[in-house]
Coordinates of C-alpha atoms and ligand atoms in Angstrom, one line a residue:
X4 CA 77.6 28.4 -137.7
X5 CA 77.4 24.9 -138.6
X6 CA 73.8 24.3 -137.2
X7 CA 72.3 27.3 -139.9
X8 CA 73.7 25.0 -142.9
X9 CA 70.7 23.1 -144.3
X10 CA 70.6 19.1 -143.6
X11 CA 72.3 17.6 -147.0
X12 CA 70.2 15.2 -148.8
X13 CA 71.3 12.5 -151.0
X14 CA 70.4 12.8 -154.4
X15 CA 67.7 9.7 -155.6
X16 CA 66.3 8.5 -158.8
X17 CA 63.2 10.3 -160.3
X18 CA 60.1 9.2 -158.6
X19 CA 58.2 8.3 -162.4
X20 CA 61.0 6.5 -163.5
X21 CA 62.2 4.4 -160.4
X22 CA 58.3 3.1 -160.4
X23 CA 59.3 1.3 -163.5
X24 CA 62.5 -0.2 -161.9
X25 CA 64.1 -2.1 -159.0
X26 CA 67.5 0.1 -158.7
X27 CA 67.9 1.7 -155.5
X28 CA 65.9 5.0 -154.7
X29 CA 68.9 7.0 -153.2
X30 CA 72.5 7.3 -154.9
X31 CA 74.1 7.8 -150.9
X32 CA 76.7 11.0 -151.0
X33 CA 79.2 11.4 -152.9
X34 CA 83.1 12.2 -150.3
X35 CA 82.0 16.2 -150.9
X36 CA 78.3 15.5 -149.6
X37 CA 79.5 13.1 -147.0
X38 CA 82.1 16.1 -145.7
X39 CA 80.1 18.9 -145.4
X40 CA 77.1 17.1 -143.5
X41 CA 79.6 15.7 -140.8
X42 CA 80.4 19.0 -140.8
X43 CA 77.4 20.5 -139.7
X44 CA 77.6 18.3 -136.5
X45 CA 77.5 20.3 -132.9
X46 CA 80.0 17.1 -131.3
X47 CA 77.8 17.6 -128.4
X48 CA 78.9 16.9 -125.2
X49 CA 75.6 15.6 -124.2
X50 CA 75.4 12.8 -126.9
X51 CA 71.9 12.4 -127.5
X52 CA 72.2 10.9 -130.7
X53 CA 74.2 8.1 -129.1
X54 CA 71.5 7.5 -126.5
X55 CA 69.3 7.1 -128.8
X56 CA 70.9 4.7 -131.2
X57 CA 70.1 1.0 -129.8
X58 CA 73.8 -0.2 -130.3
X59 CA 75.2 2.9 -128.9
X60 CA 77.4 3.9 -132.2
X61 CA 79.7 6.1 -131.3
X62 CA 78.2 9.2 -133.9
X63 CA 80.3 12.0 -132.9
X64 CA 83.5 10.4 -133.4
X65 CA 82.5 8.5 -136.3
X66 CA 81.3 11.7 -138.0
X67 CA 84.3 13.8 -136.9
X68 CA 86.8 11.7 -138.8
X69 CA 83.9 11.8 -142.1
X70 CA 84.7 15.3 -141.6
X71 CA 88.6 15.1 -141.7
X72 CA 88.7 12.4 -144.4
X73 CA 89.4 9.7 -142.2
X74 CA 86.9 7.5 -143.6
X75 CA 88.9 4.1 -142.8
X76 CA 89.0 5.4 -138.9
X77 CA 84.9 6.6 -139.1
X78 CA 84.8 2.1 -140.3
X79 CA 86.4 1.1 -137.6
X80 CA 84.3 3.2 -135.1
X81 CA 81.6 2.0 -136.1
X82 CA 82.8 -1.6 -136.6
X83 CA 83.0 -1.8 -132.6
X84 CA 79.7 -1.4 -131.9
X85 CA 77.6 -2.4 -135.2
X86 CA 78.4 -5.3 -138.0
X87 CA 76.3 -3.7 -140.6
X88 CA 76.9 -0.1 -141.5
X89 CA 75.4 -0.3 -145.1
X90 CA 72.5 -1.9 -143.7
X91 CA 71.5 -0.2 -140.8
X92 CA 72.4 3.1 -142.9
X93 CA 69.6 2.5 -144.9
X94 CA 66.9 0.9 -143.1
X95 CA 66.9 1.8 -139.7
X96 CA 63.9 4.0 -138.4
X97 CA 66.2 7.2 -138.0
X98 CA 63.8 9.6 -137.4
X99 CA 62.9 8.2 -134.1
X100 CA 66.6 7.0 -133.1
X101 CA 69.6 8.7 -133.7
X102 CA 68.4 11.5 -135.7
X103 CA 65.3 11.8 -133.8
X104 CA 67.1 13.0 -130.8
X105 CA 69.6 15.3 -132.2
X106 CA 69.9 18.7 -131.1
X107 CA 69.9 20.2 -134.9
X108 CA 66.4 17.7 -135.3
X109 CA 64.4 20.9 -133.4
X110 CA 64.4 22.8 -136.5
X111 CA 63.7 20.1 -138.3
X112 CA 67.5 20.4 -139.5
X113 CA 68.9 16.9 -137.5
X114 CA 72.3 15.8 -139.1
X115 CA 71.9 13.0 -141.7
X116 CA 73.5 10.2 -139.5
X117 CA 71.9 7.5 -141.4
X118 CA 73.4 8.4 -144.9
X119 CA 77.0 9.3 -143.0
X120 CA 76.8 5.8 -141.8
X121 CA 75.7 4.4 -145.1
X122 CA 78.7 6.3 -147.0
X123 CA 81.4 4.8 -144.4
X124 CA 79.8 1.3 -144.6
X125 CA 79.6 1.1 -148.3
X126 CA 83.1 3.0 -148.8
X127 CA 86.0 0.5 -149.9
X128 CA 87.7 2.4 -147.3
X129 CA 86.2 0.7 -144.3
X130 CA 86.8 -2.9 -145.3
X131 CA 89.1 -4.7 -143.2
X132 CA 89.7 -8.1 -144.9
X133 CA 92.9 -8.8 -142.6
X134 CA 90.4 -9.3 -139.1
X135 CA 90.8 -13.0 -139.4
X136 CA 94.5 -12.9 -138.8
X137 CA 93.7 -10.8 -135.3
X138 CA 91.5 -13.7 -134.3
X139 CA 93.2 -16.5 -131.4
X140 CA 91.0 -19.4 -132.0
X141 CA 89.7 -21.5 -129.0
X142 CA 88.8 -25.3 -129.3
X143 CA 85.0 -24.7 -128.7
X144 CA 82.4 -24.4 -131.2
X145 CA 79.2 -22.8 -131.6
X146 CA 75.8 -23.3 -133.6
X147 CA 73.7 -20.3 -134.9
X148 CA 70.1 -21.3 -136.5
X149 CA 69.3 -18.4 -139.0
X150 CA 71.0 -16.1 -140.8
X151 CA 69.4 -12.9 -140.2
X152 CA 70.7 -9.6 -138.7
X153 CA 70.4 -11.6 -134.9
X154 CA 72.4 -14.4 -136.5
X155 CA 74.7 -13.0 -138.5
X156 CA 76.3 -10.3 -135.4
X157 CA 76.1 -13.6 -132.9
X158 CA 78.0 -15.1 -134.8
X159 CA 80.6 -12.2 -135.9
X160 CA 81.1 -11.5 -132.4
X161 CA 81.9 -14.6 -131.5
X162 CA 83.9 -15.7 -134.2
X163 CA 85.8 -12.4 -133.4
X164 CA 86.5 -14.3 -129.9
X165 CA 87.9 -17.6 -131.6
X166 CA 85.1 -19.5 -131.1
X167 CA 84.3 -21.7 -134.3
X168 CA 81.0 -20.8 -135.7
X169 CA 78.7 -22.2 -137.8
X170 CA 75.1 -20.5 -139.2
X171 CA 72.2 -23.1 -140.0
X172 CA 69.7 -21.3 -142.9
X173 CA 66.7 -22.6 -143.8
X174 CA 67.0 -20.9 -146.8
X175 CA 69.1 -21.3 -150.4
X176 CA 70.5 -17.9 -149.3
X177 CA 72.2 -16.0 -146.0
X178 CA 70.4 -13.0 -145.2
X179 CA 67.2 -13.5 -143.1
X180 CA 64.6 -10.9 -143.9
X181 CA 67.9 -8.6 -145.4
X182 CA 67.6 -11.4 -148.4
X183 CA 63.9 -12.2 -148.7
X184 CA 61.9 -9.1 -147.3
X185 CA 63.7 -6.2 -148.0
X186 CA 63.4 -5.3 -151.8
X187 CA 66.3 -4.5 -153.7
X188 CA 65.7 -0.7 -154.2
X189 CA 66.0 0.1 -150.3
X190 CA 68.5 -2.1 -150.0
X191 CA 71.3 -4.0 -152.9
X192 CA 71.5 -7.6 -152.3
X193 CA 74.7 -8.1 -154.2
X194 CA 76.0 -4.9 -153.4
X195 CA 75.4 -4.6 -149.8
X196 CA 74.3 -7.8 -148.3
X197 CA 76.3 -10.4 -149.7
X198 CA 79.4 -7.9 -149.2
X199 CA 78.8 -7.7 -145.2
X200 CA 77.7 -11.5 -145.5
X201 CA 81.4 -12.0 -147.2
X202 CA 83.1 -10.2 -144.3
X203 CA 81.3 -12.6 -142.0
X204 CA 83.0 -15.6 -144.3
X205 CA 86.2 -14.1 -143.9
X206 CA 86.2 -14.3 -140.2
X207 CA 86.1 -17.6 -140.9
X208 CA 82.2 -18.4 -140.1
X209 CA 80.9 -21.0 -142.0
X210 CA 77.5 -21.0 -143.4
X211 CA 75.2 -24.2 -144.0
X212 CA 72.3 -23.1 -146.4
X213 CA 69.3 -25.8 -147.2
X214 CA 68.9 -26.8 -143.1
X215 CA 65.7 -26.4 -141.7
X216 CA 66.5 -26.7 -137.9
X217 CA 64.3 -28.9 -136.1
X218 CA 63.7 -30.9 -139.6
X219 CA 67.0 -31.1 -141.0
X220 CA 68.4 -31.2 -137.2
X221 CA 67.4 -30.7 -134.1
X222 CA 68.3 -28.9 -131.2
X223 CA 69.4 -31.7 -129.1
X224 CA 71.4 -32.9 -132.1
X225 CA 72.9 -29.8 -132.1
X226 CA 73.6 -29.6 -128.5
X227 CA 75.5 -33.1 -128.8
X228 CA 78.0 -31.5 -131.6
X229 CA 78.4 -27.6 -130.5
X230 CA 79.1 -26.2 -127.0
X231 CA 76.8 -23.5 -127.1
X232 CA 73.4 -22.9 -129.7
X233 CA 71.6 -19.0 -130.8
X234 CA 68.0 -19.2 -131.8
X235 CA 67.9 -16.2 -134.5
X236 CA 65.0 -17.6 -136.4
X237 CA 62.7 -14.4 -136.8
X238 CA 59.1 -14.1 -137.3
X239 CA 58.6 -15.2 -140.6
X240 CA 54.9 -16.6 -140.4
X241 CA 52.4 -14.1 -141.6
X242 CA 49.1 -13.0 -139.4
X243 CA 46.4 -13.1 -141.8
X244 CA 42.5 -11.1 -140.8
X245 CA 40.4 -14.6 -140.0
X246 CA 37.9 -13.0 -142.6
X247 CA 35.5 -14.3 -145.3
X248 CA 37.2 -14.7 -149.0
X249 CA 41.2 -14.4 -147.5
X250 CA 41.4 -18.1 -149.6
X251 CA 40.5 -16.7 -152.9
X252 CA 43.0 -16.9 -155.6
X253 CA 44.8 -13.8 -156.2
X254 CA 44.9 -13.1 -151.6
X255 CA 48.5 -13.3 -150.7
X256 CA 50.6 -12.9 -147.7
X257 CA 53.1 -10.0 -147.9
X258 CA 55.7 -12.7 -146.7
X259 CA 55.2 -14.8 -150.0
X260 CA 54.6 -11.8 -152.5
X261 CA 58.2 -10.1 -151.4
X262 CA 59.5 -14.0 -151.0
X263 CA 59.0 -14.6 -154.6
X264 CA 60.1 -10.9 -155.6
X265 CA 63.3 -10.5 -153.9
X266 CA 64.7 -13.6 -152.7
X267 CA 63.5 -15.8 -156.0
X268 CA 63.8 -12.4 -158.5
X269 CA 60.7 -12.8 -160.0
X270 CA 60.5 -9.3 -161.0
X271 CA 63.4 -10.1 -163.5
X272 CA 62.6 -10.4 -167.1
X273 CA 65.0 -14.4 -166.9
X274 CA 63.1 -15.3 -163.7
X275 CA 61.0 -18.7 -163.8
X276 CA 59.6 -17.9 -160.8
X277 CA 55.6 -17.4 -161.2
X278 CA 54.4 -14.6 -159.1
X279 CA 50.5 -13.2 -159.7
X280 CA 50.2 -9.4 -160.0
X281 CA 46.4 -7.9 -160.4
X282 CA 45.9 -4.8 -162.5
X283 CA 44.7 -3.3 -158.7
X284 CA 46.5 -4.5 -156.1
X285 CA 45.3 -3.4 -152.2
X286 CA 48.0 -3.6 -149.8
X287 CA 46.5 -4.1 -146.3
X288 CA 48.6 -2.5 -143.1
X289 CA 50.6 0.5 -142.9
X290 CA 53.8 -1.0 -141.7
X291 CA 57.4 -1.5 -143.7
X292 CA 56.1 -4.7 -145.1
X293 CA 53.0 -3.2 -146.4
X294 CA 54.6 -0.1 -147.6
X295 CA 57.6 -2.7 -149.1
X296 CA 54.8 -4.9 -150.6
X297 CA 52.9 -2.5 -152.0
X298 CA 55.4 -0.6 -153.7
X299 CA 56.9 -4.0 -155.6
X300 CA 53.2 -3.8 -156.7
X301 CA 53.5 -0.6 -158.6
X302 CA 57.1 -1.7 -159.7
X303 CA 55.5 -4.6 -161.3
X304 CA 52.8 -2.3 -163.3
X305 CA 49.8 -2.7 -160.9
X306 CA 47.6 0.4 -159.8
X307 CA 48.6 0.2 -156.0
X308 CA 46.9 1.2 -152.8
X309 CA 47.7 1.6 -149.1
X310 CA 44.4 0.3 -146.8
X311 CA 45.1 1.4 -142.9
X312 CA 42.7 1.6 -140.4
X313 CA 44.4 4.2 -138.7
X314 CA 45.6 7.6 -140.0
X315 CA 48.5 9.2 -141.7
X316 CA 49.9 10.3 -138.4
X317 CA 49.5 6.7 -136.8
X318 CA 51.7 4.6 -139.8
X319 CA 54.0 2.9 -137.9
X320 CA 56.3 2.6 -141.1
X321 CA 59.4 4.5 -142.0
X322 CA 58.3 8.5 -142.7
X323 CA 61.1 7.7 -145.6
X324 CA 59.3 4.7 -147.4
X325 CA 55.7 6.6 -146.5
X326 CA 57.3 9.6 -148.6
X327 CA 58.6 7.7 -151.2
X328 CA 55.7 5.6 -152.0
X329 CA 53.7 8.8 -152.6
X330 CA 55.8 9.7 -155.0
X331 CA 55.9 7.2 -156.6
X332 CA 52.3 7.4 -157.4
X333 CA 50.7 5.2 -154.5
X334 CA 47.3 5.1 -153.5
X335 CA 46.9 5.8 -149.6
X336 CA 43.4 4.8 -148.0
X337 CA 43.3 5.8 -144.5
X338 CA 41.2 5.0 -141.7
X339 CA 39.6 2.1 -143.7
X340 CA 39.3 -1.8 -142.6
X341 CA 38.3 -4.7 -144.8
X342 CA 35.9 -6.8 -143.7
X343 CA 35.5 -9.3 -146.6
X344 CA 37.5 -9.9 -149.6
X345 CA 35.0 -10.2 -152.7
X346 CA 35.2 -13.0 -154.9
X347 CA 34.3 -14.2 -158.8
X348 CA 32.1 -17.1 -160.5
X349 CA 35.8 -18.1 -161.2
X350 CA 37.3 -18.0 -157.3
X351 CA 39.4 -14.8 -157.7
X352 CA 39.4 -11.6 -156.2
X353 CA 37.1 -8.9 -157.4
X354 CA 37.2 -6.2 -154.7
X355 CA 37.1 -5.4 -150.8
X356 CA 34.3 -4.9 -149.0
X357 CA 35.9 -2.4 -146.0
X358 CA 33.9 -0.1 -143.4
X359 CA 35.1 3.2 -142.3
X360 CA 37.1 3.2 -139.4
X361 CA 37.6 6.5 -136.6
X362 CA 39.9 6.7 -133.7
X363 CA 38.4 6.5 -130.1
X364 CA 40.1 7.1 -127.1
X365 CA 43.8 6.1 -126.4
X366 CA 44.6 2.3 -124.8
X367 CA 47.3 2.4 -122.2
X368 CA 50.3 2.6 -124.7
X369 CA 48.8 6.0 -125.9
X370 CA 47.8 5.2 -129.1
X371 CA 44.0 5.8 -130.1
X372 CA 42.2 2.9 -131.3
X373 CA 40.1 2.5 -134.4
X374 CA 36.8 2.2 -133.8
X375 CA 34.3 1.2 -137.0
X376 CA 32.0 3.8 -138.0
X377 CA 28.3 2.4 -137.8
X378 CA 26.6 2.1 -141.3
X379 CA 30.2 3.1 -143.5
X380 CA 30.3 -0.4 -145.6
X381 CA 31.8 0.6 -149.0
X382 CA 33.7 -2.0 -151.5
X383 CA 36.5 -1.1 -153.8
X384 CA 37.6 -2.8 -156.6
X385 CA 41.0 -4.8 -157.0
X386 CA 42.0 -8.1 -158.6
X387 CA 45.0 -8.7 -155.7
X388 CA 45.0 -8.6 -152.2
X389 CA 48.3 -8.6 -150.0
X390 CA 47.9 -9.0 -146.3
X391 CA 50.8 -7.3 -144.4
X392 CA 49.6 -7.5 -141.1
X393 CA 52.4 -8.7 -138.9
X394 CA 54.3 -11.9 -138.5
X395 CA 54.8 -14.6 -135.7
X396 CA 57.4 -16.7 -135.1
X397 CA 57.4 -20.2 -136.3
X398 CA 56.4 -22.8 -133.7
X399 CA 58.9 -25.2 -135.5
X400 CA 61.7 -24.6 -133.6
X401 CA 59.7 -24.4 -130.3
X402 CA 57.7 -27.6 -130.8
X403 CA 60.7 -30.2 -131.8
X404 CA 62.8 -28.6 -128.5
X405 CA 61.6 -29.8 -124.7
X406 CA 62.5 -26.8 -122.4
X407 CA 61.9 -24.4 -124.1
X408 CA 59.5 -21.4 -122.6
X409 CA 57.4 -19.8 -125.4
X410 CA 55.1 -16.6 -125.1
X411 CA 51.8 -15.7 -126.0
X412 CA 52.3 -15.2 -129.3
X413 CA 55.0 -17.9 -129.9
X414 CA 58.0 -16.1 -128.9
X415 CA 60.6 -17.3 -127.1
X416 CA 61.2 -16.3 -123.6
X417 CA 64.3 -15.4 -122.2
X418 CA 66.3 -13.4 -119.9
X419 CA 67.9 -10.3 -120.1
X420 CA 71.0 -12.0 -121.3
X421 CA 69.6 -14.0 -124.2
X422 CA 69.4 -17.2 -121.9
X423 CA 66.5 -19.5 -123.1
X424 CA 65.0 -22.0 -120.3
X425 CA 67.3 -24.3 -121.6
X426 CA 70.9 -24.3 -120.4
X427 CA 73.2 -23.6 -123.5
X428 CA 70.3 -22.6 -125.7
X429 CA 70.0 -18.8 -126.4
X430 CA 68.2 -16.3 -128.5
X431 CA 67.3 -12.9 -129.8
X432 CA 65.6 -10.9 -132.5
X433 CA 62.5 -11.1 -133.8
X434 CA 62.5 -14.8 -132.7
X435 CA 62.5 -13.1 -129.0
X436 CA 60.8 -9.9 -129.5
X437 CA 58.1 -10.5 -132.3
X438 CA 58.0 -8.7 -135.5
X439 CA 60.9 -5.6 -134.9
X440 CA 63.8 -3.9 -136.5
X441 CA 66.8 -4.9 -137.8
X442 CA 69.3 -3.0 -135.4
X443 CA 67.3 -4.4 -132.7
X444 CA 68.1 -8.1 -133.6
X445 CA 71.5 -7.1 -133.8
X446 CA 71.5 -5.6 -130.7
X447 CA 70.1 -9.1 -129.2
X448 CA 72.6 -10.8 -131.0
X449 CA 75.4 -8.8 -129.7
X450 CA 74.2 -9.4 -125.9
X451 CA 73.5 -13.1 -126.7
X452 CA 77.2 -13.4 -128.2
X453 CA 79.0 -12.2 -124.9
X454 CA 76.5 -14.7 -122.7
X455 CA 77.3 -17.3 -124.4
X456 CA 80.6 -16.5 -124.1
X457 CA 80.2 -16.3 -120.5
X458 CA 78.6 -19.7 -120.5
X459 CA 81.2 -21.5 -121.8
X460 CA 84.0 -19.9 -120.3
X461 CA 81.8 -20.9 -117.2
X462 CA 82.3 -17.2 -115.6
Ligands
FAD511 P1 65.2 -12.7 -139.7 O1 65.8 -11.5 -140.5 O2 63.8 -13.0 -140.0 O3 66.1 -13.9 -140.0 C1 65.8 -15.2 -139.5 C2 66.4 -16.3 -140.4 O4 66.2 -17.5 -139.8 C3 65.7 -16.4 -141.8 O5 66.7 -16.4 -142.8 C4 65.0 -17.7 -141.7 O6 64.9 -18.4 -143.0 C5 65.8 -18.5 -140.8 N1 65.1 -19.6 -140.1 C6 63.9 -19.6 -139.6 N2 63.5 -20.8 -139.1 C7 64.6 -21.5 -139.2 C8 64.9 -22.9 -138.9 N3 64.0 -23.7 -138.3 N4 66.1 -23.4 -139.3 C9 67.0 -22.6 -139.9 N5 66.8 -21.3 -140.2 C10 65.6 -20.8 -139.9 N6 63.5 -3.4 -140.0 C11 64.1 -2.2 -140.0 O7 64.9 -1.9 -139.1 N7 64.0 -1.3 -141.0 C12 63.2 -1.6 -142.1 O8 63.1 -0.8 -143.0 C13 62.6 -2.9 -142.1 N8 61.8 -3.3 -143.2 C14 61.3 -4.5 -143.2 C15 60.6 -5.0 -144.4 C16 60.1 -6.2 -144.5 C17 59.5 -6.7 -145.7 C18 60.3 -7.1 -143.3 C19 59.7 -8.5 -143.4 C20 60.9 -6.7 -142.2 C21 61.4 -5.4 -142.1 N9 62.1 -5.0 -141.0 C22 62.7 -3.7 -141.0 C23 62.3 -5.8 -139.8 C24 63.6 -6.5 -139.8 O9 64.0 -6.9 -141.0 C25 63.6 -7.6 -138.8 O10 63.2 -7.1 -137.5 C26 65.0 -8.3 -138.7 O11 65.4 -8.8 -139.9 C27 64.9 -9.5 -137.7 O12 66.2 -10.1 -137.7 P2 66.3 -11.6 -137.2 O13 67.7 -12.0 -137.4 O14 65.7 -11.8 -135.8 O15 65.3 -12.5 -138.2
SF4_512 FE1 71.3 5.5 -136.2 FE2 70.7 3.0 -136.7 FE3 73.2 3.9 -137.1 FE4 72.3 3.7 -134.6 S1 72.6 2.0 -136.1 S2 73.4 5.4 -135.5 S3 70.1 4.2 -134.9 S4 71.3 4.5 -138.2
SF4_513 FE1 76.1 15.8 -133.8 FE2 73.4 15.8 -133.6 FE3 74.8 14.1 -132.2 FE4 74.9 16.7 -131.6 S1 73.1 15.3 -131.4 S2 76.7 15.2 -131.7 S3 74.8 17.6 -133.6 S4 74.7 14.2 -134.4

């Protein structure tokens, strides 16, 4: 019976020697691999893996025609209710979405949906470079500011309505956090961004790179030239701890370390990009950033550690990344807190000063908070320090725009249809929620598309 079959893995480089390198961790399946996992799929009736997938992907049917070698049909189911298969194959938190609810997960034996989708969206099979000439243009236009996963499926959807559609990057490249976050050996920037980015281009989107909205332009300038404007500007300013020493040379925001790695490829040997690497480097938080950060830190030949104040259980990162950072010879400090970062004569980092930390009762969201243990100071020794402690969105856009309601922390409010305060002005992703996932902000970017469809078309 299919469900006794063990879960496939994909095959990946060897822990010790993709330390030393940027290529990506796991090869994908090869058509065999791909087969016999969709084969071990119940096609439930239920669908509980589709509940629990944000876009609603339609994963039985898509992994039915893996199964039957119908990979150019499995692209084009998943095409109607995601942009970015490749993407979302790879990075999305499976293990609490779509794999975390299937029925085969309760042995611990869930179907491999993420690396099924990652096969169809990276096969040659699934392109469809024709979808432009199924496109009836309209006379109306539309502005996107940012090019990140929010952006990037606003403006698909609506370019695959007619409208004409043009993205506004701050940035020298399209991407968002896809481009500049997300380092190279979880996910190809040639080979998988700049592909799906090149399918966007082919719809006929055009992309203005260099254009700081609200600098460059503004809003109302926008408004004048475009019948319609999306806000998918992220949450690209990084939280840092308010404590002594975080302006010592050699303290860097996880935001600006990854910056310069992946988006300026300053871990290649032709790069003239500086970047500062310590012999130690502590990586404080135990989110995807951190665990991203800290790993490029051991990539780049530093001894590397993890510093959490909660435990091993409480890491809100991917179990994936978590895994693979172990392996590949990452330090993990647990349930520890700095509460200065130690400096030299010189200015630079010596070492953390950090108290132990223990977990008290649970808040109202059920998690347990840390609570410092009395008398625990300790230091340990580093020459680097990388903060990775959340981000906020940029008050930029929100500051040069009257009308627009912000949140507490600098997020823009809006309702459940994207809709800003201000009429023809609407957004999504991290911009909107704070600091999420990437098949979240496309999500938002979806709903915003058909709204502002619906505003324009004044229904
Ligand atoms: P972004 O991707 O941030 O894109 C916003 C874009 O807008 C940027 O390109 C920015 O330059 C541009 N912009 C900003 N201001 C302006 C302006 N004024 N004018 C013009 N352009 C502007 N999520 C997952 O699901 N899985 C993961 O494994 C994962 N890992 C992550 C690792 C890192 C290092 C980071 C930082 C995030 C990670 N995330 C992950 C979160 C995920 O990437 C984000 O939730 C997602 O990218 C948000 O998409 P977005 O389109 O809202 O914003
Ligand atoms: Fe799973 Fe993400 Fe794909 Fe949905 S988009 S099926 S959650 S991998
Ligand atoms: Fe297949 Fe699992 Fe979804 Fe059932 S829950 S249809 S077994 S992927």
């Amino acid at each position: 019976m299919a469900s006794k079959i063990p879960r496939i893995e994909a095959r990946e480089q060897d822990p010790r020697q993709r330390a030393m390198n940027f290529d990506e961790v796991s090869f994908g399946f090869t058509e065999a691999e791909a087969r016999a996992e969709a084969g071990r799929c119940l096609q439930c009736k239920n669908r509980p893996c589709v509940a629990a997938c944000p876009v609603h992907i339609q994963i039985p049917e898509f992994i039915l025609a893996v199964r039957d070698g119908r990979v150019g049909e499995a692209g084009e189911i998943i095409s109607r209710d995601s942009l970015l298969p490749s993407v979302c194959g790879r990075v999305c938190p499976q293990e609490v979405q779509c794999e975390g609810s299937c029925v085969l997960g309760i042995k611990g034996r869930s179907v491999n949906i993420g690396k099924l989708e990652r096969f169809v969206g990276d096969s040659e099979l699934a392109e469809k470079p024709l979808e432009r000439s199924r496109v009836v243009p309209n006379s109306h236009k539309v502005a996107i500011v940012g090019s990140g996963p929010a952006g990037l499926t606003c403006a698909a959807d609506l370019a695959r309505m007619g409208y004409g559609v043009t993205i506004f990057e701050a940035l020298h490249r399209a991407g968002g956090v896809l481009v500049y976050g997300i380092p190279e050996f979880r996910l190809p920037k040639t080979a998988v961004v700049e592909r799906e980015i090149a399918k966007l281009r082919a719809l006929g989107v055009h992309i203005e790179t260099d254009v700081v909205v609200g600098r460059t332009i503004t809003i109302d300038r926008l408004q004048q030239e475009y019948d319609a404007v999306f806000v998918g500007s992220g949450a690209g300013l990084p939280n840092f701890m308010g404590i002594a020493g975080e302006n010592l040379n050699g303290v860097l925001s996880a935001n600006e370390f990854l910056t310069r790695v992946n988006l300026m490829g300053a871990y290649k040997k032709d790069s003239d990009t500086p970047i500062y690497v310590g012999s130690k480097t502590v990586v404080v938080g135990g989110g995807n950033v951190a665990m991203d950060a800290v790993r490029v830190a051991k990539r780049l030949g530093s001894e590397a550690t993890i510093m959490y104040r909660r435990g091993e259980e409480e890491l809100p990162a991917r179990k994936e990344e978590v895994h693979h950072a172990r392996e590949e010879g990452v330090e993990f400090r647990m349930l520890a807190n700095p509460v200065e970062i130690l400096g030299d004569e010189r200015g630079w980092v010596r070492g953390v000063r950090c108290v132990r930390m223990e977990l008290g009762e649970a808040d109202a969201s059920g998690r347990r908070s840390p609570v410092v243990v009395e008398g625990s100071e300790f230091e340990v020794e580093c020459d680097c320090v990388v903060m990775a402690l959340g981000t906020s969105p940029n008050p930029l856009i929100a500051r040069t725009t009257s009308g627009l309601v912000v949140g507490r922390r600098g997020t823009l409010v809006v309702s459940d249809d994207g809709a800003t305060s201000r009429p023809g002005v609407f957004a999504g992703g991290d911009a909107v929620s704070g600091a999420a996932t990437v098949i979240l902000a496309m999500g938002a970017g979806r709903t915003a598309a058909r709204a502002i469809d619906k505003y324009i078309r004044g229904v």
